[in-house]
PDB file of C-alpha atoms and ligand atoms in Angstrom:
ATOM      1  CA  MET W   1      -6.552  -8.807   4.364  1.00 50.00           C
ATOM      2  CA  ASN W   2      -7.245  -5.409   6.844  1.00 51.00           C
ATOM      3  CA  GLY W   3      -6.994  -1.739   6.210  1.00 66.00           C
ATOM      4  CA  PHE W   4      -2.928  -1.597   6.086  1.00 90.00           C
ATOM      5  CA  SER W   5      -1.934  -5.020   6.071  1.00 94.00           C
ATOM      6  CA  ALA W   6       1.236  -5.931   4.764  1.00 95.00           C
ATOM      7  CA  GLU W   7      -0.646  -8.128   2.165  1.00 95.00           C
ATOM      8  CA  TRP W   8      -2.824  -5.565   1.148  1.00 94.00           C
ATOM      9  CA  LEU W   9       0.527  -2.938   0.857  1.00 96.00           C
ATOM     10  CA  ALA W  10       2.264  -5.918  -1.241  1.00 96.00           C
ATOM     11  CA  LEU W  11      -0.500  -6.181  -3.449  1.00 95.00           C
ATOM     12  CA  ARG W  12      -1.207  -2.456  -4.163  1.00 96.00           C
ATOM     13  CA  GLU W  13       2.927  -1.929  -4.672  1.00 98.00           C
ATOM     14  CA  PRO W  14       3.703  -2.602  -8.414  1.00 97.00           C
ATOM     15  CA  ILE W  15       0.414  -0.369  -9.466  1.00 98.00           C
ATOM     16  CA  ASP W  16       1.455   2.047  -6.772  1.00 98.00           C
ATOM     17  CA  HIS W  17       5.412   2.525  -8.567  1.00 98.00           C
ATOM     18  CA  ARG W  18       3.844   2.452 -11.855  1.00 98.00           C
ATOM     19  CA  SER W  19       1.302   5.091 -11.530  1.00 98.00           C
ATOM     20  CA  ILE W  20       3.331   7.705  -9.801  1.00 98.00           C
ATOM     21  CA  ASN W  21       3.286  11.123 -11.905  1.00 98.00           C
ATOM     22  CA  GLU W  22       6.298  11.439 -13.902  1.00 98.00           C
ATOM     23  CA  GLU W  23       6.639  14.780 -14.196  1.00 98.00           C
ATOM     24  CA  LEU W  24       6.254  15.571 -10.641  1.00 98.00           C
ATOM     25  CA  ARG W  25       9.072  12.916 -10.080  1.00 98.00           C
ATOM     26  CA  ALA W  26      11.242  14.642 -12.350  1.00 98.00           C
ATOM     27  CA  GLU W  27      10.655  17.839 -10.596  1.00 98.00           C
ATOM     28  CA  LEU W  28      11.702  16.044  -7.495  1.00 98.00           C
ATOM     29  CA  LEU W  29      14.629  14.700  -9.341  1.00 98.00           C
ATOM     30  CA  ALA W  30      15.887  18.303 -10.453  1.00 98.00           C
ATOM     31  CA  TRP W  31      15.752  19.707  -6.714  1.00 97.00           C
ATOM     32  CA  VAL W  32      18.123  16.668  -5.500  1.00 97.00           C
ATOM     33  CA  GLY W  33      20.541  17.927  -8.362  1.00 95.00           C
ATOM     34  CA  GLN W  34      23.814  17.201  -7.796  1.00 91.00           C
ATOM     35  CA  ARG W  35      23.488  16.653  -3.978  1.00 96.00           C
ATOM     36  CA  ALA W  36      25.652  14.032  -2.967  1.00 96.00           C
ATOM     37  CA  HIS W  37      23.661  12.878   0.196  1.00 98.00           C
ATOM     38  CA  VAL W  38      19.978  13.338   1.339  1.00 98.00           C
ATOM     39  CA  ARG W  39      18.078  12.900   4.832  1.00 98.00           C
ATOM     40  CA  ILE W  40      14.244  11.993   4.186  1.00 98.00           C
ATOM     41  CA  ALA W  41      11.533  11.142   6.245  1.00 98.00           C
ATOM     42  CA  ASP W  42       9.291   8.983   4.907  1.00 98.00           C
ATOM     43  CA  LEU W  43       5.408   9.302   6.986  1.00 98.00           C
ATOM     44  CA  GLY W  44       3.218   6.399   7.245  1.00 98.00           C
ATOM     45  CA  SER W  45       5.915   4.655   5.544  1.00 98.00           C
ATOM     46  CA  GLY W  46       4.035   0.853   5.840  1.00 98.00           C
ATOM     47  CA  SER W  47       6.142  -1.649   4.547  1.00 97.00           C
ATOM     48  CA  GLY W  48       8.449   0.482   2.649  1.00 98.00           C
ATOM     49  CA  SER W  49       7.080   0.687  -1.036  1.00 98.00           C
ATOM     50  CA  ASN W  50       7.948   4.649  -1.286  1.00 98.00           C
ATOM     51  CA  LEU W  51      11.792   4.055  -0.272  1.00 98.00           C
ATOM     52  CA  ARG W  52      11.994   1.101  -2.620  1.00 98.00           C
ATOM     53  CA  GLY W  53      10.523   3.338  -5.828  1.00 98.00           C
ATOM     54  CA  LEU W  54      12.498   6.463  -4.808  1.00 98.00           C
ATOM     55  CA  ALA W  55      15.487   5.359  -3.374  1.00 98.00           C
ATOM     56  CA  PRO W  56      17.357   3.877  -6.875  1.00 97.00           C
ATOM     57  CA  LEU W  57      16.558   7.598  -8.407  1.00 97.00           C
ATOM     58  CA  LEU W  58      18.271   9.350  -5.050  1.00 98.00           C
ATOM     59  CA  PRO W  59      22.029  10.360  -4.626  1.00 97.00           C
ATOM     60  CA  LYS W  60      24.560   7.543  -3.673  1.00 97.00           C
ATOM     61  CA  SER W  61      24.268   8.360  -0.170  1.00 98.00           C
ATOM     62  CA  GLN W  62      20.984   8.445   1.587  1.00 98.00           C
ATOM     63  CA  HIS W  63      19.494   8.506   5.353  1.00 98.00           C
ATOM     64  CA  TRP W  64      15.888   7.767   5.628  1.00 98.00           C
ATOM     65  CA  ARG W  65      13.821   7.716   8.474  1.00 98.00           C
ATOM     66  CA  LEU W  66      10.970   5.324   8.007  1.00 98.00           C
ATOM     67  CA  MET W  67       8.118   6.289  10.147  1.00 98.00           C
ATOM     68  CA  ASP W  68       4.905   4.511  11.217  1.00 98.00           C
ATOM     69  CA  HIS W  69       2.686   3.623  14.335  1.00 97.00           C
ATOM     70  CA  ASP W  70       2.518   0.308  13.309  1.00 97.00           C
ATOM     71  CA  GLU W  71       5.493  -1.698  14.760  1.00 96.00           C
ATOM     72  CA  ALA W  72       4.350  -4.885  12.832  1.00 96.00           C
ATOM     73  CA  LEU W  73       4.594  -2.883   9.676  1.00 97.00           C
ATOM     74  CA  LEU W  74       7.943  -1.578  10.549  1.00 97.00           C
ATOM     75  CA  ASP W  75       9.606  -4.905  11.211  1.00 95.00           C
ATOM     76  CA  HIS W  76       7.700  -6.156   7.789  1.00 96.00           C
ATOM     77  CA  ALA W  77       9.469  -3.074   6.112  1.00 97.00           C
ATOM     78  CA  ASN W  78      12.824  -3.911   7.441  1.00 96.00           C
ATOM     79  CA  LEU W  79      12.584  -7.493   6.427  1.00 95.00           C
ATOM     80  CA  ALA W  80      11.113  -6.462   2.704  1.00 96.00           C
ATOM     81  CA  ILE W  81      13.985  -3.972   2.579  1.00 97.00           C
ATOM     82  CA  THR W  82      16.811  -6.240   3.601  1.00 95.00           C
ATOM     83  CA  ALA W  83      15.593  -8.960   1.488  1.00 96.00           C
ATOM     84  CA  TRP W  84      15.393  -6.551  -1.919  1.00 97.00           C
ATOM     85  CA  ALA W  85      18.497  -4.931  -1.070  1.00 96.00           C
ATOM     86  CA  ASP W  86      22.141  -6.041  -2.584  1.00 97.00           C
ATOM     87  CA  GLU W  87      24.169  -6.053   1.129  1.00 95.00           C
ATOM     88  CA  PHE W  88      22.673  -5.226   4.603  1.00 93.00           C
ATOM     89  CA  ALA W  89      24.147  -4.856   7.756  1.00 94.00           C
ATOM     90  CA  GLY W  90      22.527  -3.902  11.309  1.00 90.00           C
ATOM     91  CA  ASP W  91      19.553  -4.915  13.746  1.00 79.00           C
ATOM     92  CA  ASP W  92      16.127  -3.856  14.518  1.00 79.00           C
ATOM     93  CA  ASP W  93      15.696  -0.032  14.375  1.00 85.00           C
ATOM     94  CA  ARG W  94      18.832   0.987  12.298  1.00 90.00           C
ATOM     95  CA  ILE W  95      20.008  -1.248   8.971  1.00 95.00           C
ATOM     96  CA  SER W  96      22.386  -0.105   6.701  1.00 96.00           C
ATOM     97  CA  VAL W  97      21.985  -1.189   3.008  1.00 97.00           C
ATOM     98  CA  ARG W  98      23.204  -1.027  -0.456  1.00 97.00           C
ATOM     99  CA  ILE W  99      21.037  -1.121  -3.537  1.00 97.00           C
ATOM    100  CA  LYS W 100      23.422  -1.114  -6.743  1.00 96.00           C
ATOM    101  CA  ASP W 101      25.568   1.844  -6.169  1.00 96.00           C
ATOM    102  CA  LYS W 102      23.579   3.357  -3.394  1.00 97.00           C
ATOM    103  CA  LYS W 103      24.144   3.501   0.253  1.00 98.00           C
ATOM    104  CA  LEU W 104      21.380   3.834   2.530  1.00 98.00           C
ATOM    105  CA  THR W 105      21.124   4.024   6.278  1.00 97.00           C
ATOM    106  CA  LEU W 106      17.400   3.613   7.615  1.00 97.00           C
ATOM    107  CA  ASP W 107      15.993   4.140  10.744  1.00 97.00           C
ATOM    108  CA  PHE W 108      12.528   2.657  11.915  1.00 97.00           C
ATOM    109  CA  VAL W 109      10.956   5.259  14.056  1.00 97.00           C
ATOM    110  CA  GLN W 110       7.866   3.932  15.751  1.00 97.00           C
ATOM    111  CA  ALA W 111       5.736   6.826  15.892  1.00 97.00           C
ATOM    112  CA  ASP W 112       1.733   7.958  16.459  1.00 97.00           C
ATOM    113  CA  LEU W 113       2.195  10.803  14.084  1.00 98.00           C
ATOM    114  CA  ALA W 114      -1.178  11.960  15.518  1.00 97.00           C
ATOM    115  CA  ASP W 115      -0.310  12.218  18.820  1.00 94.00           C
ATOM    116  CA  GLU W 116       3.446  13.348  18.031  1.00 92.00           C
ATOM    117  CA  PRO W 117       3.721  14.991  14.593  1.00 93.00           C
ATOM    118  CA  ALA W 118       6.986  16.941  16.217  1.00 93.00           C
ATOM    119  CA  ALA W 119       8.410  13.390  15.688  1.00 96.00           C
ATOM    120  CA  VAL W 120       9.099  13.888  12.052  1.00 97.00           C
ATOM    121  CA  PHE W 121      11.294  17.094  13.017  1.00 97.00           C
ATOM    122  CA  GLU W 122      13.432  15.436  15.787  1.00 96.00           C
ATOM    123  CA  GLU W 123      16.305  14.829  13.438  1.00 96.00           C
ATOM    124  CA  PRO W 124      17.978  17.321  10.690  1.00 97.00           C
ATOM    125  CA  LEU W 125      16.183  16.388   7.277  1.00 98.00           C
ATOM    126  CA  ASP W 126      16.749  17.426   3.589  1.00 98.00           C
ATOM    127  CA  LEU W 127      13.100  16.179   2.493  1.00 98.00           C
ATOM    128  CA  VAL W 128       9.860  15.194   3.725  1.00 98.00           C
ATOM    129  CA  THR W 129       7.784  12.240   1.484  1.00 98.00           C
ATOM    130  CA  ALA W 130       4.767  10.415   2.008  1.00 98.00           C
ATOM    131  CA  ALA W 131       3.069   7.833  -0.065  1.00 98.00           C
ATOM    132  CA  ALA W 132      -0.759   7.188   0.163  1.00 98.00           C
ATOM    133  CA  PHE W 133      -1.116   8.704   3.516  1.00 98.00           C
ATOM    134  CA  PHE W 134      -2.130  12.544   3.515  1.00 98.00           C
ATOM    135  CA  ASP W 135      -6.110  11.372   2.997  1.00 96.00           C
ATOM    136  CA  LEU W 136      -5.984   9.911   6.520  1.00 97.00           C
ATOM    137  CA  VAL W 137      -4.860  13.359   8.366  1.00 98.00           C
ATOM    138  CA  SER W 138      -7.442  16.039   9.334  1.00 98.00           C
ATOM    139  CA  GLU W 139      -7.320  19.703   7.576  1.00 98.00           C
ATOM    140  CA  GLU W 140      -5.960  20.877  11.542  1.00 97.00           C
ATOM    141  CA  TRP W 141      -3.229  18.441  11.472  1.00 98.00           C
ATOM    142  CA  VAL W 142      -1.798  19.703   7.958  1.00 98.00           C
ATOM    143  CA  ASP W 143      -2.010  23.068   8.979  1.00 97.00           C
ATOM    144  CA  GLY W 144       0.332  22.285  12.105  1.00 97.00           C
ATOM    145  CA  PHE W 145       2.571  19.918  10.016  1.00 98.00           C
ATOM    146  CA  CYS W 146       3.124  22.818   7.266  1.00 98.00           C
ATOM    147  CA  ARG W 147       3.774  25.500   9.752  1.00 97.00           C
ATOM    148  CA  GLU W 148       6.504  23.193  11.124  1.00 97.00           C
ATOM    149  CA  LEU W 149       7.830  21.965   7.655  1.00 98.00           C
ATOM    150  CA  ALA W 150       7.964  25.955   6.588  1.00 98.00           C
ATOM    151  CA  ALA W 151       9.852  26.542   9.715  1.00 97.00           C
ATOM    152  CA  ARG W 152      12.803  24.847   8.825  1.00 97.00           C
ATOM    153  CA  LYS W 153      12.293  25.832   5.049  1.00 98.00           C
ATOM    154  CA  LEU W 154      11.665  21.892   3.859  1.00 98.00           C
ATOM    155  CA  PRO W 155      10.117  20.341   0.390  1.00 98.00           C
ATOM    156  CA  LEU W 156       7.528  17.882   0.387  1.00 98.00           C
ATOM    157  CA  TYR W 157       7.224  15.155  -1.994  1.00 98.00           C
ATOM    158  CA  ALA W 158       3.644  13.409  -1.023  1.00 98.00           C
ATOM    159  CA  VAL W 159       2.114  10.796  -3.659  1.00 98.00           C
ATOM    160  CA  LEU W 160      -1.023   8.730  -4.293  1.00 98.00           C
ATOM    161  CA  THR W 161      -3.136  10.684  -2.222  1.00 98.00           C
ATOM    162  CA  TYR W 162      -6.401   9.555  -3.032  1.00 97.00           C
ATOM    163  CA  ASP W 163      -8.563  12.186  -4.464  1.00 97.00           C
ATOM    164  CA  GLY W 164     -12.302  10.768  -4.497  1.00 97.00           C
ATOM    165  CA  THR W 165     -12.949   9.768  -8.666  1.00 97.00           C
ATOM    166  CA  GLU W 166     -13.850   6.403  -9.376  1.00 96.00           C
ATOM    167  CA  THR W 167     -14.480   4.737 -12.505  1.00 96.00           C
ATOM    168  CA  TRP W 168     -15.685   0.999 -12.672  1.00 95.00           C
ATOM    169  CA  THR W 169     -16.347  -0.877 -16.103  1.00 96.00           C
ATOM    170  CA  PRO W 170     -19.087  -1.999 -16.574  1.00 95.00           C
ATOM    171  CA  PRO W 171     -20.963   0.801 -14.688  1.00 95.00           C
ATOM    172  CA  HIS W 172     -23.502  -0.795 -12.124  1.00 96.00           C
ATOM    173  CA  GLU W 173     -26.475   0.925 -10.854  1.00 96.00           C
ATOM    174  CA  ALA W 174     -24.896   1.382  -7.494  1.00 97.00           C
ATOM    175  CA  ASP W 175     -21.641   3.076  -8.021  1.00 97.00           C
ATOM    176  CA  ALA W 176     -22.972   6.556  -7.175  1.00 97.00           C
ATOM    177  CA  ALA W 177     -24.624   5.649  -3.779  1.00 98.00           C
ATOM    178  CA  MET W 178     -21.389   3.441  -3.092  1.00 97.00           C
ATOM    179  CA  LEU W 179     -18.717   6.162  -3.763  1.00 97.00           C
ATOM    180  CA  ALA W 180     -20.851   9.111  -1.531  1.00 97.00           C
ATOM    181  CA  ALA W 181     -21.075   6.263   1.310  1.00 98.00           C
ATOM    182  CA  PHE W 182     -17.259   5.605   0.741  1.00 97.00           C
ATOM    183  CA  HIS W 183     -16.664   9.096   0.903  1.00 97.00           C
ATOM    184  CA  ALA W 184     -18.346   9.792   3.891  1.00 96.00           C
ATOM    185  CA  HIS W 185     -16.356   6.732   5.382  1.00 96.00           C
ATOM    186  CA  GLN W 186     -12.985   8.468   4.331  1.00 95.00           C
ATOM    187  CA  GLY W 187     -13.991  11.805   6.022  1.00 96.00           C
ATOM    188  CA  ARG W 188     -14.270   9.552   9.364  1.00 96.00           C
ATOM    189  CA  ASP W 189     -11.493  10.134  12.063  1.00 96.00           C
ATOM    190  CA  LYS W 190      -8.619   8.170  11.007  1.00 95.00           C
ATOM    191  CA  GLY W 191      -6.999   8.882  14.429  1.00 95.00           C
ATOM    192  CA  PHE W 192      -5.764  12.555  13.132  1.00 97.00           C
ATOM    193  CA  GLY W 193      -9.482  13.951  13.616  1.00 96.00           C
ATOM    194  CA  PRO W 194     -11.783  14.467  10.853  1.00 97.00           C
ATOM    195  CA  ALA W 195      -9.928  13.078   7.542  1.00 97.00           C
ATOM    196  CA  ALA W 196      -9.377  14.988   5.080  1.00 97.00           C
ATOM    197  CA  GLY W 197      -9.942  12.388   2.254  1.00 96.00           C
ATOM    198  CA  PRO W 198     -10.632  13.126  -1.004  1.00 96.00           C
ATOM    199  CA  GLN W 199      -9.894  17.154  -0.259  1.00 97.00           C
ATOM    200  CA  ALA W 200      -6.550  15.971   1.191  1.00 98.00           C
ATOM    201  CA  ALA W 201      -4.409  17.328  -1.702  1.00 98.00           C
ATOM    202  CA  ALA W 202      -6.300  20.664  -2.113  1.00 98.00           C
ATOM    203  CA  ILE W 203      -5.988  20.944   1.555  1.00 98.00           C
ATOM    204  CA  LEU W 204      -2.080  20.454   1.435  1.00 98.00           C
ATOM    205  CA  ARG W 205      -1.804  23.022  -1.350  1.00 98.00           C
ATOM    206  CA  ARG W 206      -3.392  25.571   0.523  1.00 98.00           C
ATOM    207  CA  ALA W 207      -1.498  25.341   3.700  1.00 98.00           C
ATOM    208  CA  LEU W 208       1.494  25.192   1.604  1.00 98.00           C
ATOM    209  CA  GLU W 209       0.909  28.151  -0.363  1.00 98.00           C
ATOM    210  CA  ARG W 210       0.112  30.168   2.794  1.00 98.00           C
ATOM    211  CA  HIS W 211       3.549  29.418   3.762  1.00 98.00           C
ATOM    212  CA  GLY W 212       4.964  30.850   0.123  1.00 98.00           C
ATOM    213  CA  TYR W 213       5.449  27.399  -1.135  1.00 98.00           C
ATOM    214  CA  ARG W 214       5.641  26.837  -4.957  1.00 98.00           C
ATOM    215  CA  VAL W 215       3.239  23.832  -5.211  1.00 98.00           C
ATOM    216  CA  SER W 216       3.028  21.663  -8.295  1.00 98.00           C
ATOM    217  CA  THR W 217       0.466  18.626  -8.540  1.00 98.00           C
ATOM    218  CA  GLY W 218       0.071  16.327 -11.495  1.00 98.00           C
ATOM    219  CA  ASP W 219      -2.388  13.123 -11.642  1.00 98.00           C
ATOM    220  CA  SER W 220      -1.187   9.438 -10.483  1.00 98.00           C
ATOM    221  CA  PRO W 221      -4.440   7.007 -11.176  1.00 98.00           C
ATOM    222  CA  TRP W 222      -4.533   3.587 -10.614  1.00 98.00           C
ATOM    223  CA  LEU W 223      -5.405   2.103 -14.029  1.00 98.00           C
ATOM    224  CA  LEU W 224      -6.520  -1.164 -13.092  1.00 97.00           C
ATOM    225  CA  GLU W 225      -7.741  -3.742 -15.852  1.00 96.00           C
ATOM    226  CA  ALA W 226      -7.734  -7.654 -16.455  1.00 93.00           C
ATOM    227  CA  PRO W 227      -4.297  -8.709 -15.172  1.00 94.00           C
ATOM    228  CA  ASN W 228      -4.702  -6.485 -11.822  1.00 95.00           C
ATOM    229  CA  ARG W 229      -7.921  -8.812 -10.868  1.00 94.00           C
ATOM    230  CA  SER W 230      -6.929  -9.362  -7.262  1.00 94.00           C
ATOM    231  CA  LEU W 231      -6.143  -6.160  -6.205  1.00 94.00           C
ATOM    232  CA  ILE W 232      -9.483  -5.099  -8.122  1.00 95.00           C
ATOM    233  CA  ALA W 233     -11.184  -7.721  -6.012  1.00 94.00           C
ATOM    234  CA  GLU W 234      -9.602  -6.342  -2.577  1.00 94.00           C
ATOM    235  CA  LEU W 235     -10.585  -2.853  -3.724  1.00 95.00           C
ATOM    236  CA  ALA W 236     -14.098  -3.640  -4.099  1.00 95.00           C
ATOM    237  CA  LYS W 237     -14.140  -5.840  -0.849  1.00 95.00           C
ATOM    238  CA  GLY W 238     -12.571  -2.775   1.390  1.00 95.00           C
ATOM    239  CA  SER W 239     -14.859  -0.419  -0.200  1.00 96.00           C
ATOM    240  CA  ALA W 240     -17.771  -2.522   0.281  1.00 97.00           C
ATOM    241  CA  ALA W 241     -16.909  -3.038   3.903  1.00 97.00           C
ATOM    242  CA  ALA W 242     -16.272   0.613   4.797  1.00 97.00           C
ATOM    243  CA  VAL W 243     -19.857   1.471   2.971  1.00 97.00           C
ATOM    244  CA  ARG W 244     -21.350  -1.450   5.334  1.00 98.00           C
ATOM    245  CA  GLU W 245     -19.837   0.684   8.209  1.00 97.00           C
ATOM    246  CA  THR W 246     -21.585   3.865   7.219  1.00 97.00           C
ATOM    247  CA  GLY W 247     -24.978   2.003   7.100  1.00 97.00           C
ATOM    248  CA  GLN W 248     -25.941   4.585   4.079  1.00 98.00           C
ATOM    249  CA  VAL W 249     -26.243   1.861   1.453  1.00 97.00           C
ATOM    250  CA  ALA W 250     -29.187  -0.898   1.495  1.00 98.00           C
ATOM    251  CA  PRO W 251     -27.122  -3.958   2.429  1.00 98.00           C
ATOM    252  CA  GLU W 252     -28.818  -6.084  -0.143  1.00 97.00           C
ATOM    253  CA  GLN W 253     -27.555  -3.301  -2.551  1.00 97.00           C
ATOM    254  CA  VAL W 254     -24.039  -3.490  -0.994  1.00 98.00           C
ATOM    255  CA  GLU W 255     -24.044  -7.248  -1.851  1.00 97.00           C
ATOM    256  CA  ALA W 256     -24.914  -6.896  -5.555  1.00 97.00           C
ATOM    257  CA  TRP W 257     -22.386  -4.120  -5.875  1.00 97.00           C
ATOM    258  CA  LEU W 258     -19.568  -6.295  -4.329  1.00 97.00           C
ATOM    259  CA  THR W 259     -20.427  -9.178  -6.570  1.00 96.00           C
ATOM    260  CA  ALA W 260     -20.572  -7.436  -9.585  1.00 95.00           C
ATOM    261  CA  ARG W 261     -17.190  -5.533  -8.334  1.00 94.00           C
ATOM    262  CA  ARG W 262     -15.294  -8.706  -7.791  1.00 90.00           C
ATOM    263  CA  GLU W 263     -15.461  -9.384 -11.403  1.00 87.00           C
ATOM    264  CA  ALA W 264     -15.223  -5.686 -13.054  1.00 92.00           C
ATOM    265  CA  SER W 265     -13.196  -5.548 -16.230  1.00 94.00           C
ATOM    266  CA  ALA W 266     -11.530  -2.170 -15.069  1.00 96.00           C
ATOM    267  CA  CYS W 267     -11.427   0.478 -12.894  1.00 96.00           C
ATOM    268  CA  GLU W 268      -9.849   3.819 -12.566  1.00 97.00           C
ATOM    269  CA  ILE W 269      -8.838   5.156  -9.196  1.00 98.00           C
ATOM    270  CA  GLY W 270      -8.123   8.563  -8.914  1.00 98.00           C
ATOM    271  CA  HIS W 271      -4.541   9.571  -6.994  1.00 98.00           C
ATOM    272  CA  ILE W 272      -2.625  13.156  -6.823  1.00 98.00           C
ATOM    273  CA  ASP W 273       0.930  13.659  -6.592  1.00 98.00           C
ATOM    274  CA  LEU W 274       2.249  17.052  -4.802  1.00 98.00           C
ATOM    275  CA  PHE W 275       6.014  18.429  -4.901  1.00 98.00           C
ATOM    276  CA  ALA W 276       6.448  21.623  -2.969  1.00 98.00           C
ATOM    277  CA  LEU W 277       9.418  23.999  -2.735  1.00 98.00           C
ATOM    278  CA  PRO W 278       9.832  26.604   0.068  1.00 97.00           C
ATOM    279  CA  ALA W 279      10.102  30.188  -1.227  1.00 89.00           C
TER     280      ALA W 279
HETATM  281  C1  SAM U   1      -2.303   3.756   3.089  1.00 68.86           C
HETATM  282  S1  SAM U   1      -0.788   3.335   4.228  1.00 68.86           S
HETATM  283  C2  SAM U   1       0.530   3.470   2.934  1.00 68.86           C
HETATM  284  C3  SAM U   1       1.724   2.694   3.303  1.00 68.86           C
HETATM  285  C4  SAM U   1       2.857   3.169   2.408  1.00 68.86           C
HETATM  286  N1  SAM U   1       3.172   4.522   2.858  1.00 68.86           N
HETATM  287  C5  SAM U   1       2.779   2.759   1.023  1.00 68.86           C
HETATM  288  O1  SAM U   1       2.719   3.699   0.330  1.00 68.86           O
HETATM  289  O2  SAM U   1       2.533   1.145   1.139  1.00 68.86           O
HETATM  290  C6  SAM U   1      -0.895   4.235   5.229  1.00 68.86           C
HETATM  291  C7  SAM U   1       0.007   4.006   6.447  1.00 68.86           C
HETATM  292  O3  SAM U   1      -0.196   5.214   7.237  1.00 68.86           O
HETATM  293  C8  SAM U   1      -0.060   4.067   8.516  1.00 68.86           C
HETATM  294  N2  SAM U   1      -0.392   5.572   9.984  1.00 68.86           N
HETATM  295  C9  SAM U   1      -1.936   5.327  10.053  1.00 68.86           C
HETATM  296  N3  SAM U   1      -2.126   6.407  10.809  1.00 68.86           N
HETATM  297  C10 SAM U   1      -0.868   6.529  11.436  1.00 68.86           C
HETATM  298  C11 SAM U   1      -0.203   7.342  12.503  1.00 68.86           C
HETATM  299  N4  SAM U   1      -1.234   8.006  13.258  1.00 68.86           N
HETATM  300  N5  SAM U   1       1.023   7.382  13.012  1.00 68.86           N
HETATM  301  C12 SAM U   1       1.742   6.832  11.996  1.00 68.86           C
HETATM  302  N6  SAM U   1       1.492   6.305  10.791  1.00 68.86           N
HETATM  303  C13 SAM U   1       0.349   5.740  10.773  1.00 68.86           C
HETATM  304  C14 SAM U   1      -0.443   2.785   8.644  1.00 68.86           C
HETATM  305  O4  SAM U   1       0.252   2.154   9.445  1.00 68.86           O
HETATM  306  C15 SAM U   1       0.213   2.725   7.420  1.00 68.86           C
HETATM  307  O5  SAM U   1       1.492   2.199   6.991  1.00 68.86           O
END
């Protein structure tokens, strides 16, 4: 599995959904209130996990713009959403689906948001959301994005932003060195300039507050145990690969850590959810 393969996103989807911070989601739903229709952009939408988690809770009529630079993931999202829906109609770029009593129209928008951040705001919106996306972007990108968001007085619901905390059980002597190297890799350019990585939620909060937003955050950790063995193993593999690229940990130490971690009995990975409302 590579970085954002459909297989990796499918493996994490049920864990992502159960990890969402309930209080923050209640704040979002209070904002939704009696609205009959919402128009939403989902940044870095991958194969549509964020939509599958949120759409059943939102108003009966919804329009989604699923935005990603990866065309294969957008195609995968289209297939996965039509398979999940009770009914669907449409073609490659725009579909209509019914999920129980909800009617959704969806646009699949292929856009490199690093190069064309303005693409987010090309059409009228009520809400911007993203899942596991903001740790990829740079502080400079966050500043520009928040300026445009604030100019349109749009709320932001950004969930599952990695916060840099990891606790593996049982502990391993290389944990601290591996985590430090992993964070160094997290800060590398992921296409948007030096990535915010574990600082992303704090950077986002500061930028939004500068524009007068009221920002709430809450924890949404992955709590993984024996039944999540395949996700634990993939996570360990991905971390080890990132650490190898940094060259900061001796190769034999990386291998010893990976062997132990594939068999870890539990692991907690910290994330932060954020909901921000304009003044
Ligand atoms: C960790 S995945 C999260 C996917 C999805 N939101 C989810 O929760 O399953 C990050 C997503 O950001 C997308 N992405 C990365 N760089 C991007 C860019 N420059 N423009 C648009 N999307 C990008 C990736 O293709 C991937 O789908």
